mmCIF file of C-alpha atoms and ligand atoms in Angstrom:
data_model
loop_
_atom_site.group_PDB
_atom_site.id
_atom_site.type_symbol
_atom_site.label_atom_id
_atom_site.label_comp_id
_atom_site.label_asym_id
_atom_site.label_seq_id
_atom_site.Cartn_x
_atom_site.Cartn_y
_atom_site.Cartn_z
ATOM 1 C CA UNK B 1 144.799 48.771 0.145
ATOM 2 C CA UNK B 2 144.080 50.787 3.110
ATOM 3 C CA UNK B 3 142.724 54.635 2.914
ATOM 4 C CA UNK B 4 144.789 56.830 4.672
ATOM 5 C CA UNK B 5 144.436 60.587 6.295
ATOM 6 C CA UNK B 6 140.783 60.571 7.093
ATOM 7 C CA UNK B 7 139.584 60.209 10.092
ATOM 8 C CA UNK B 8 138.561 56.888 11.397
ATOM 9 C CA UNK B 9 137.067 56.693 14.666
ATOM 10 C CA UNK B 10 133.855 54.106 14.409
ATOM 11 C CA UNK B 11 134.335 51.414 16.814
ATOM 12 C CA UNK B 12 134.689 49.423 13.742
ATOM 13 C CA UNK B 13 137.580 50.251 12.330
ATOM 14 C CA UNK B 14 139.633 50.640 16.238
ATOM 15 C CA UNK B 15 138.463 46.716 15.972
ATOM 16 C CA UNK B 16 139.374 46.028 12.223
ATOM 17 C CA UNK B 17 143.314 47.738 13.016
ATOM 18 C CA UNK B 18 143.308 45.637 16.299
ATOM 19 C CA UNK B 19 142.151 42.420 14.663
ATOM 20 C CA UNK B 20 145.008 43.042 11.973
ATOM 21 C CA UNK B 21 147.635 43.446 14.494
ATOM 22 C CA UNK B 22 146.460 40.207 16.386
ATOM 23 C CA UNK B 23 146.741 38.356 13.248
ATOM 24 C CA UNK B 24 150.176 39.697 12.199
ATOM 25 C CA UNK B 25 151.439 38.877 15.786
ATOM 26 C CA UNK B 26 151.062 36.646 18.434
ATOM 27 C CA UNK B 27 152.611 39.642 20.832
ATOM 28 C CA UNK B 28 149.665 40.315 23.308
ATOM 29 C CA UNK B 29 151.157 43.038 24.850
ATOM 30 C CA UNK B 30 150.162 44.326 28.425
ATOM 31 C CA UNK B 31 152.481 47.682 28.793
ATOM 32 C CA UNK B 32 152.330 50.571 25.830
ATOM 33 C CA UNK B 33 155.203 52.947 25.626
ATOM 34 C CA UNK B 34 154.464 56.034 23.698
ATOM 35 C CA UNK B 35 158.468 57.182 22.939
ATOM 36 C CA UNK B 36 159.464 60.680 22.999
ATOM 37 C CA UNK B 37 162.355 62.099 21.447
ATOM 38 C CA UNK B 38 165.252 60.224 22.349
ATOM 39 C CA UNK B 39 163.747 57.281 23.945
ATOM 40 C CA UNK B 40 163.747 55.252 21.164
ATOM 41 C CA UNK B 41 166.442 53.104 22.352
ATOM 42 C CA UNK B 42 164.383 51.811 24.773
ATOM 43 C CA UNK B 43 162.407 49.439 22.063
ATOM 44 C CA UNK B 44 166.011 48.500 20.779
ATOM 45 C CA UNK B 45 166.496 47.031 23.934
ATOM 46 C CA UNK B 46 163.276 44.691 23.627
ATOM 47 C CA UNK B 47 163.582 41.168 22.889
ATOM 48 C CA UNK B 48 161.905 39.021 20.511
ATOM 49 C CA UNK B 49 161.013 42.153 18.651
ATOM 50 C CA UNK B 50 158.480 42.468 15.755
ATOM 51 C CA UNK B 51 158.071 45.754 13.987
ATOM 52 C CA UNK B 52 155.456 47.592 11.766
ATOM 53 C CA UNK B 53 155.740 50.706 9.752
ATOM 54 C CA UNK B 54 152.884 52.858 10.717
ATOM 55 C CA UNK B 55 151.921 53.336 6.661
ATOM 56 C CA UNK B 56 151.275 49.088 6.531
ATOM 57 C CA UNK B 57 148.854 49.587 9.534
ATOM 58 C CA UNK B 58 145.396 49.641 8.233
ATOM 59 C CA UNK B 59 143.864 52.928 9.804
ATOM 60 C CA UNK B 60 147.044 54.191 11.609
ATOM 61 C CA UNK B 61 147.874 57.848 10.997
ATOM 62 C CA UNK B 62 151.385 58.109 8.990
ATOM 63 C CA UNK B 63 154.065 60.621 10.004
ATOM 64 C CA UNK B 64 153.882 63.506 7.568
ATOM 65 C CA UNK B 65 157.403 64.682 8.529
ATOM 66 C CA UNK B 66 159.765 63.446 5.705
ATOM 67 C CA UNK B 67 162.361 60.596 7.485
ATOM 68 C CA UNK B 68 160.553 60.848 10.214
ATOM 69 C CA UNK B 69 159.041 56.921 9.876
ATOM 70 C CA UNK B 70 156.975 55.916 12.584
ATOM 71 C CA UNK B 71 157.091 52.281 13.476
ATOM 72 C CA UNK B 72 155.120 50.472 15.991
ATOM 73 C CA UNK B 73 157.622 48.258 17.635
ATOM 74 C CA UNK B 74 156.466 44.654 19.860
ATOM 75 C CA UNK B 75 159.327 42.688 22.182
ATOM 76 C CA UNK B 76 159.731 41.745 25.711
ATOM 77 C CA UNK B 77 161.175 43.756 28.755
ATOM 78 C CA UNK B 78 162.205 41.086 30.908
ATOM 79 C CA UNK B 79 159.033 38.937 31.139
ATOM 80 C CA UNK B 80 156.267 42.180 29.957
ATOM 81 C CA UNK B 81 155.084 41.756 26.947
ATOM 82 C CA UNK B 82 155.099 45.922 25.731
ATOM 83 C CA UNK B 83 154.428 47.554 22.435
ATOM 84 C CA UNK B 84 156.618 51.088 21.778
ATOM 85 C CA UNK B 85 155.184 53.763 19.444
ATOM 86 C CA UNK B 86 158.251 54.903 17.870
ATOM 87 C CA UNK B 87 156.920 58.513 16.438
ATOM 88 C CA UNK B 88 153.785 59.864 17.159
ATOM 89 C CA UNK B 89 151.541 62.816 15.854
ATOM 90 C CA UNK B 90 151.088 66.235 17.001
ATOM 91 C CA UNK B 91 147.775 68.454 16.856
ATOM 92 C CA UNK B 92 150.154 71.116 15.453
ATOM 93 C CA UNK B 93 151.104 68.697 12.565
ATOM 94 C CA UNK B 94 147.265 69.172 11.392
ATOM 95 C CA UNK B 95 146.303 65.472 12.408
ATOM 96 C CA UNK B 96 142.611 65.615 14.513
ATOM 97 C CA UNK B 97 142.905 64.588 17.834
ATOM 98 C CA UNK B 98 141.148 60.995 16.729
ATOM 99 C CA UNK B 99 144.166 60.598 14.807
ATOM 100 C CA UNK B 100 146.276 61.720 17.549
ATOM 101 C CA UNK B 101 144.676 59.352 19.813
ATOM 102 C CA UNK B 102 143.833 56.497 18.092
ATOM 103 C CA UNK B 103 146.968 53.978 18.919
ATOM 104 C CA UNK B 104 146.093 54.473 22.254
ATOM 105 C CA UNK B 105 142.744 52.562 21.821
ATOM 106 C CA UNK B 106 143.962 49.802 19.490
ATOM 107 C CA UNK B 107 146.255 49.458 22.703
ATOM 108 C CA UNK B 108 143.474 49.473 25.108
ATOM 109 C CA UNK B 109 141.329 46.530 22.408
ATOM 110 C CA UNK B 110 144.629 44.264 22.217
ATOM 111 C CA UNK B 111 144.973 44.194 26.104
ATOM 112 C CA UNK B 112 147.329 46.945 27.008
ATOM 113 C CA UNK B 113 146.658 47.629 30.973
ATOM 114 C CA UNK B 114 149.328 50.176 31.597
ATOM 115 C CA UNK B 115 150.223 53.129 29.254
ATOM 116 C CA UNK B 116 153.682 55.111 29.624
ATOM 117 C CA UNK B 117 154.280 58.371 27.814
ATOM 118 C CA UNK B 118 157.146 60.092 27.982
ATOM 119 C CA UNK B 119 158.164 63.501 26.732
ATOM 120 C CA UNK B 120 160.879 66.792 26.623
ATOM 121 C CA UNK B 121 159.002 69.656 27.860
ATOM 122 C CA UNK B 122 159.866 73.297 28.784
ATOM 123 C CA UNK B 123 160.276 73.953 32.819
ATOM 124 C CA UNK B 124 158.618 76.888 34.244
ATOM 125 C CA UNK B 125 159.561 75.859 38.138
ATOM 126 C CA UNK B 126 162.001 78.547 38.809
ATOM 127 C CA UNK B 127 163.610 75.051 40.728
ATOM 128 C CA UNK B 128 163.796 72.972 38.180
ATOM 129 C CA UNK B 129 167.116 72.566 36.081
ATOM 130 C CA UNK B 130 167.930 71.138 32.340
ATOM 131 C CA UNK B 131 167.989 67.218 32.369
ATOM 132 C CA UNK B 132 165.314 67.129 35.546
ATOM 133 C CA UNK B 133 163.385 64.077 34.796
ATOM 134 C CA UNK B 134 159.718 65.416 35.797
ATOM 135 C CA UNK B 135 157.240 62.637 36.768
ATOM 136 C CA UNK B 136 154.002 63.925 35.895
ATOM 137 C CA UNK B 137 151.982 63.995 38.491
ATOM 138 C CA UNK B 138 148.664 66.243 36.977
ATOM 139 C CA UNK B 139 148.112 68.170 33.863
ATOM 140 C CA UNK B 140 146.303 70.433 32.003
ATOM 141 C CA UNK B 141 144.286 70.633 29.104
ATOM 142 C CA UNK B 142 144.487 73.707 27.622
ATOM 143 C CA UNK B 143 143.164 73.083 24.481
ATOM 144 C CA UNK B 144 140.537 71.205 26.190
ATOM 145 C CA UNK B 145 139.208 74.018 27.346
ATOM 146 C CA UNK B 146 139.333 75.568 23.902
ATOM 147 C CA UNK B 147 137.041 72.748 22.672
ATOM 148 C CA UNK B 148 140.033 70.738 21.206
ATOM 149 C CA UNK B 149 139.224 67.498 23.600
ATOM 150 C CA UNK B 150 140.264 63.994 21.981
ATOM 151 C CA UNK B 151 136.498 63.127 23.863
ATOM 152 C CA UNK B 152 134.295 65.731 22.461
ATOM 153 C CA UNK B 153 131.770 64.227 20.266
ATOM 154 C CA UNK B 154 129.471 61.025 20.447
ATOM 155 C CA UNK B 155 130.627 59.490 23.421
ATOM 156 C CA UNK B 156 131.404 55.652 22.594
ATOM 157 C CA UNK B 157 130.531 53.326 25.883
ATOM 158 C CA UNK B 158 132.586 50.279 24.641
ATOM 159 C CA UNK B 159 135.551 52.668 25.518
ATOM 160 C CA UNK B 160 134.317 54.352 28.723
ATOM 161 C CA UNK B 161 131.433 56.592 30.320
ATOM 162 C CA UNK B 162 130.760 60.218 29.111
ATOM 163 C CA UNK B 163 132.277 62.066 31.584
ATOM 164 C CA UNK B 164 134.903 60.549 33.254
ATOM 165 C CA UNK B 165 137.076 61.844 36.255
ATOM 166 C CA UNK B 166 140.699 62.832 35.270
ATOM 167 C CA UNK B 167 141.442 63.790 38.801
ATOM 168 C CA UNK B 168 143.490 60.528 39.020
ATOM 169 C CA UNK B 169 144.535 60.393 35.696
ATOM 170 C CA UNK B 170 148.596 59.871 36.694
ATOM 171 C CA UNK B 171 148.777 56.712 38.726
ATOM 172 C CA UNK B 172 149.410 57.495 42.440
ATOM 173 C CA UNK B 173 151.083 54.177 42.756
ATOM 174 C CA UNK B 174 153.342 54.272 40.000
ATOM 175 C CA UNK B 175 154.554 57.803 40.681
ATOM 176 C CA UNK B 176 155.392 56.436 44.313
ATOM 177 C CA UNK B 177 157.306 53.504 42.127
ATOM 178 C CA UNK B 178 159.389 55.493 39.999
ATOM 179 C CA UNK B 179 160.888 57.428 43.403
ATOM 180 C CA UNK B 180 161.639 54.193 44.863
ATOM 181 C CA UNK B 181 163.215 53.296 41.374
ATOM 182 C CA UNK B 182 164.949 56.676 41.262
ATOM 183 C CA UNK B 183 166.516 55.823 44.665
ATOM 184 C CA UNK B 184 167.515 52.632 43.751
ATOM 185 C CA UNK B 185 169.227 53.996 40.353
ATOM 186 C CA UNK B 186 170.891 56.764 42.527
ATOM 187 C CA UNK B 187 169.556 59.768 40.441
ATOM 188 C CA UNK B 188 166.731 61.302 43.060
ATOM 189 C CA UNK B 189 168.185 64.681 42.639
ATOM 190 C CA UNK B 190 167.220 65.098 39.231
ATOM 191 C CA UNK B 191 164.105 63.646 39.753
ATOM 192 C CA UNK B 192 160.993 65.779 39.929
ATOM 193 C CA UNK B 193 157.009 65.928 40.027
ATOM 194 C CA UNK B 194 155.338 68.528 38.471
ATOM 195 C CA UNK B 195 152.021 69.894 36.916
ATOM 196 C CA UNK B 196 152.545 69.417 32.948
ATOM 197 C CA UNK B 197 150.609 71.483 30.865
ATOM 198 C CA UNK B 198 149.452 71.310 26.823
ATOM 199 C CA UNK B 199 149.859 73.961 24.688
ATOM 200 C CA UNK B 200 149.019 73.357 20.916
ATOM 201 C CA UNK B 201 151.957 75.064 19.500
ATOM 202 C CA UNK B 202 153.557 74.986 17.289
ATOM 203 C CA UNK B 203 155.028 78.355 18.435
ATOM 204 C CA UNK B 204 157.352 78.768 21.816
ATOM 205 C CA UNK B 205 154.978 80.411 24.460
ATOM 206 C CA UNK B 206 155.588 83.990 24.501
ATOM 207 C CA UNK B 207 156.789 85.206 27.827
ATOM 208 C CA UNK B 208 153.228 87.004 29.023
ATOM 209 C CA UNK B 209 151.900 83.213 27.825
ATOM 210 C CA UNK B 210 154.719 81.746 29.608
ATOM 211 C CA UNK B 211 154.090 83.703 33.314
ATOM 212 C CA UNK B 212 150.436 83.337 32.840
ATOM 213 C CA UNK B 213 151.216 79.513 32.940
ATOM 214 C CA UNK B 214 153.592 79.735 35.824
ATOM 215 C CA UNK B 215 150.272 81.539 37.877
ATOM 216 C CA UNK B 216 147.904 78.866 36.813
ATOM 217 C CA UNK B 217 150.413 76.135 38.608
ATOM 218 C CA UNK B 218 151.957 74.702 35.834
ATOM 219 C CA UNK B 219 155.402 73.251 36.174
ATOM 220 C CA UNK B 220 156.180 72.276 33.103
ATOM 221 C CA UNK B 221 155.247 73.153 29.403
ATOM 222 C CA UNK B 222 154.954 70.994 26.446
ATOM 223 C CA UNK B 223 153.052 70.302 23.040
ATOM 224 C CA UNK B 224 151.925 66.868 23.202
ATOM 225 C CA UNK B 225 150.704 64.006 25.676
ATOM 226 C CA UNK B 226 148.031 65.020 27.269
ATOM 227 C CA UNK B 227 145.295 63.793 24.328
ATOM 228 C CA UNK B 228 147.039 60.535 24.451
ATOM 229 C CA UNK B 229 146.563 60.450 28.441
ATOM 230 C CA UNK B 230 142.993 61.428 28.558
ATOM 231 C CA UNK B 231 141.817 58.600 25.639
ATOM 232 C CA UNK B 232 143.703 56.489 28.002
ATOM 233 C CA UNK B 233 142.171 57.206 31.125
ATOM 234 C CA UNK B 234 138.503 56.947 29.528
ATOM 235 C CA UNK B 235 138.927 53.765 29.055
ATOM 236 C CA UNK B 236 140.142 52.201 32.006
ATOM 237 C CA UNK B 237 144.397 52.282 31.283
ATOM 238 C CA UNK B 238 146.828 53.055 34.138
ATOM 239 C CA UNK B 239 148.667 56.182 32.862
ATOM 240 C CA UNK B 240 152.296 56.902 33.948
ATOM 241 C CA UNK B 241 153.907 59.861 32.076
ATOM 242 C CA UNK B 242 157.615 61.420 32.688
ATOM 243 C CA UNK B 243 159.278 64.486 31.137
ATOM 244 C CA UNK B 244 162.317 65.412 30.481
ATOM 245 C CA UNK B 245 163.310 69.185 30.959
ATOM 246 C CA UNK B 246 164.888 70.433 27.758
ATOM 247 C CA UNK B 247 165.486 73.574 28.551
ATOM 248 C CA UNK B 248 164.199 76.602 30.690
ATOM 249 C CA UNK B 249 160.990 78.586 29.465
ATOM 250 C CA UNK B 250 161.881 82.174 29.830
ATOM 251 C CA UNK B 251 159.719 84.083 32.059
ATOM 252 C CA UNK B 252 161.650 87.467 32.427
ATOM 253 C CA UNK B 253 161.631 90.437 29.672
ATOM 254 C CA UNK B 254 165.257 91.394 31.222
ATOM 255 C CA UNK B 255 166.989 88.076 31.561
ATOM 256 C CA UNK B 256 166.158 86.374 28.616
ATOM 257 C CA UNK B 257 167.310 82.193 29.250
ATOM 258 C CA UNK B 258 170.147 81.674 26.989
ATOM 259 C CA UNK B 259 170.719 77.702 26.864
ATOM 260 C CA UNK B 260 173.564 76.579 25.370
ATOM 261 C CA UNK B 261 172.345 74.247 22.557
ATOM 262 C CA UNK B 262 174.527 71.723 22.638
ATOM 263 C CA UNK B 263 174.776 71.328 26.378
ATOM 264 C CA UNK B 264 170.855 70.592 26.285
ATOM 265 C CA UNK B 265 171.544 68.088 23.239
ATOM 266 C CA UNK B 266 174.498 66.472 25.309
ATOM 267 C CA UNK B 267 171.981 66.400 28.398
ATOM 268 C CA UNK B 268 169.077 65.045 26.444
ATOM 269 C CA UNK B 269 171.459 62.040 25.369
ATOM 270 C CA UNK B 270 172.956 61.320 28.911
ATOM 271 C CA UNK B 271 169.300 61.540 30.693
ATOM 272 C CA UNK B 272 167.473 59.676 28.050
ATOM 273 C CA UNK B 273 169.902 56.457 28.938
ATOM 274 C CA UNK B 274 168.918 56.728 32.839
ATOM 275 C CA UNK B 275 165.072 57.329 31.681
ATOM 276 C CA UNK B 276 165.311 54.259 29.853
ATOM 277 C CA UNK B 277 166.754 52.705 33.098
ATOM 278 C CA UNK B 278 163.790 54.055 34.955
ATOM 279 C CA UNK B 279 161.685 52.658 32.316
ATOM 280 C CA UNK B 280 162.909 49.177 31.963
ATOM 281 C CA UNK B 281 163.208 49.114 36.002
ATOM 282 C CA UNK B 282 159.329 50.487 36.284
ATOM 283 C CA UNK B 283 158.197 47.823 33.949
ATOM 284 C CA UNK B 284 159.230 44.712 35.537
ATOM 285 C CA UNK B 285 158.514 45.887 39.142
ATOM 286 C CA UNK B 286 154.997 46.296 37.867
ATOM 287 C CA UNK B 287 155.102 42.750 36.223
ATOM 288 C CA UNK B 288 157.056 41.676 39.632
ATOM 289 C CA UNK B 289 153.847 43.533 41.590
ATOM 290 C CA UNK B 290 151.025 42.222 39.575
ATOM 291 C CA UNK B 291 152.280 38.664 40.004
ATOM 292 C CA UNK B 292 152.836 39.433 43.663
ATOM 293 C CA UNK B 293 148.871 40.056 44.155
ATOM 294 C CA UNK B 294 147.711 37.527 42.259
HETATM 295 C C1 LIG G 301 157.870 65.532 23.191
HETATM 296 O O1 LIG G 301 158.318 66.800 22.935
HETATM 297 C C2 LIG G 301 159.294 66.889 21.931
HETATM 298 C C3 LIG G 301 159.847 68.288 21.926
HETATM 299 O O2 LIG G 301 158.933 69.220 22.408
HETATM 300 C C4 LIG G 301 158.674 66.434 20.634
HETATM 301 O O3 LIG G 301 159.599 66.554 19.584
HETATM 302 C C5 LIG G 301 158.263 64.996 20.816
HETATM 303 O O4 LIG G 301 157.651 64.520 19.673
HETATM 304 C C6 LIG G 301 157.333 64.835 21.997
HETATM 305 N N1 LIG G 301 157.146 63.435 22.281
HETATM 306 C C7 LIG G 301 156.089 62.902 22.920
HETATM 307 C C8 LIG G 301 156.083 61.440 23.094
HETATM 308 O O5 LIG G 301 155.157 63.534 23.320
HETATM 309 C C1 LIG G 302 142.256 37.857 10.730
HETATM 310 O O1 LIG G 302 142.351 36.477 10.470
HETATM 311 C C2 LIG G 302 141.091 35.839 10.286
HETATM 312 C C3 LIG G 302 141.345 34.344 10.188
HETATM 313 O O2 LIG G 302 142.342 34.061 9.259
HETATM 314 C C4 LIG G 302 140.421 36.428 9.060
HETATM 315 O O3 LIG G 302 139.164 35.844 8.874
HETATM 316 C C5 LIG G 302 140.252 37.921 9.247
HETATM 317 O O4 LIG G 302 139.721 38.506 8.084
HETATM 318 C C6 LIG G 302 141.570 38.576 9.589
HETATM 319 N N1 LIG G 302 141.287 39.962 9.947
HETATM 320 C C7 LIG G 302 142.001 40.983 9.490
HETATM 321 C C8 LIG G 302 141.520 42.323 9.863
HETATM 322 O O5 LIG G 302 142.993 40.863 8.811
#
């Protein structure tokens, strides 16, 4: 039997979880796709899948939202060997941000190179419309600067240096890919780059919260991801993250944003098949790519 709910961040137990999953599987998985609502599918369409339930994980944080099963999925895009967190934890659920973070360094110990998040967030860009598919391209950490950093504490060297830049935290190169794969899919109009930035929720920003954001240059607005992106970063991963616009955040005590619910829900569905595209597409030209310079 494996404790669960307390926190777990020695170097020890990252290896004792990774050593488990190398035993269970003989997956050895290069690409990590955290899923966001919706984008589930995209494991589906794996091959040669093996699946855990978070709960038989030694170490892994389970989903405290009844149904809400989080399973950690292994299979084959193409020729990539990838890994797809199906569920993932929030700050806001009351998990500490070592819990929040620690798939992505089980990832980084089993080989992972390149992470991909993706995510529904809120736009603030007056030109941004529901179903734009923003590729993020820099965030912030607003709880960071609150003292809520996934990196505060002891800093662990096996993993990375103390303080490490984040100025390039969002591949360059595999934003550029994702336009080129855009182009090629035929859906460049809906496709965006943006500043995402982190609130902790669990409450909608108010709209004074919500301008305040739109002054500090933030294009987008969401409650998760950026924890998972800066453990990532620290120790060495290529990061690639892409949102998808839910709805509009209101910024205007006259004209408060009415969305039609459904329409967003009907969006949500439609876009979340093309992001998979872009997915699936991304992955094997960076496979294609990294056999290419070798
Ligand atoms: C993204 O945001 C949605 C809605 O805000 C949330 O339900 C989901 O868990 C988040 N997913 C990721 C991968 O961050
Ligand atoms: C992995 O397998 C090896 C060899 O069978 C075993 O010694 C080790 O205890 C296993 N590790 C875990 C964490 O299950």
């Amino acid at each position: 039997m494996h404790t669960k709910g307390t926190c777990c961040c020695s170097f020890e137990d990252y290896k004792l979880t990774t050593e488990w999953l190398l035993n269970q599987t003989s997956h050895r998985p290069k690409v990590a796709v955290i899923c966001g609502s919706g984008l589930g599918l995209l494991a589906d369409g794996a091959a040669n899948k093996q699946t855990f339930k978070y709960q038989d994980i030694p170490h892994f944080p389970v989903s405290t939202v009844p149904g809400h099963e989080g399973r950690l999925v292994f299979g084959m895009i193409e020729d990539t060997p990838c890994v797809f967190m199906q569920g993932h934890f929030h700050l806001y659920e009351g998990y500490s941000l070592c819990q929040v973070t620690f798939p992505v360094r089980i990832f980084k110990l089993m080989g992972v190179e390149l992470m991909l998040v993706t995510n529904a967030s809120g736009g603030i860009c007056p030109d941004f419309k529901v179903g734009d598919i923003m590729i993020i391209k820099d965030h912030i950490n607003l709880p960071g600067f609150a003292g809520q950093h996934p990196l505060c504490g002891p800093n662990d060297e096996r993993f990375g240096i103390r303080f490490p830049s984040m100025s390039d935290a969002h591949s360059k190169d595999l934003r550029g890919l994702v336009l080129d794969v855009g182009v090629e899919l035929g859906c460049s109009d809906f496709i965006r780059e943006g500043v995402y930035c982190m609130v902790s929720g669990p409450n909608f920003e108010t709209i004074a919260e919500a301008r305040m954001l739109q002054v500090l240059g933030c294009d987008s607005v969401g409650m998760s991801m950026v924890p998972e992106v800066t453990v990532a970063k620290h120790c060495g991963l290529r990061v690639l993250g892409l949102s998808l616009i839910t709805n509009k955040v209101s910024l205007d005590y006259s004209r408060e944003e009415k969305v039609n619910h459904e329409e967003v829900l009907e969006i949500c569905k439609m876009r979340a098949e093309v992001l998979q595209k872009i997915v699936t597409k991304l992955i094997t030209r960076c496979q294609q790519q990294s056999i290419n310079t070798h």
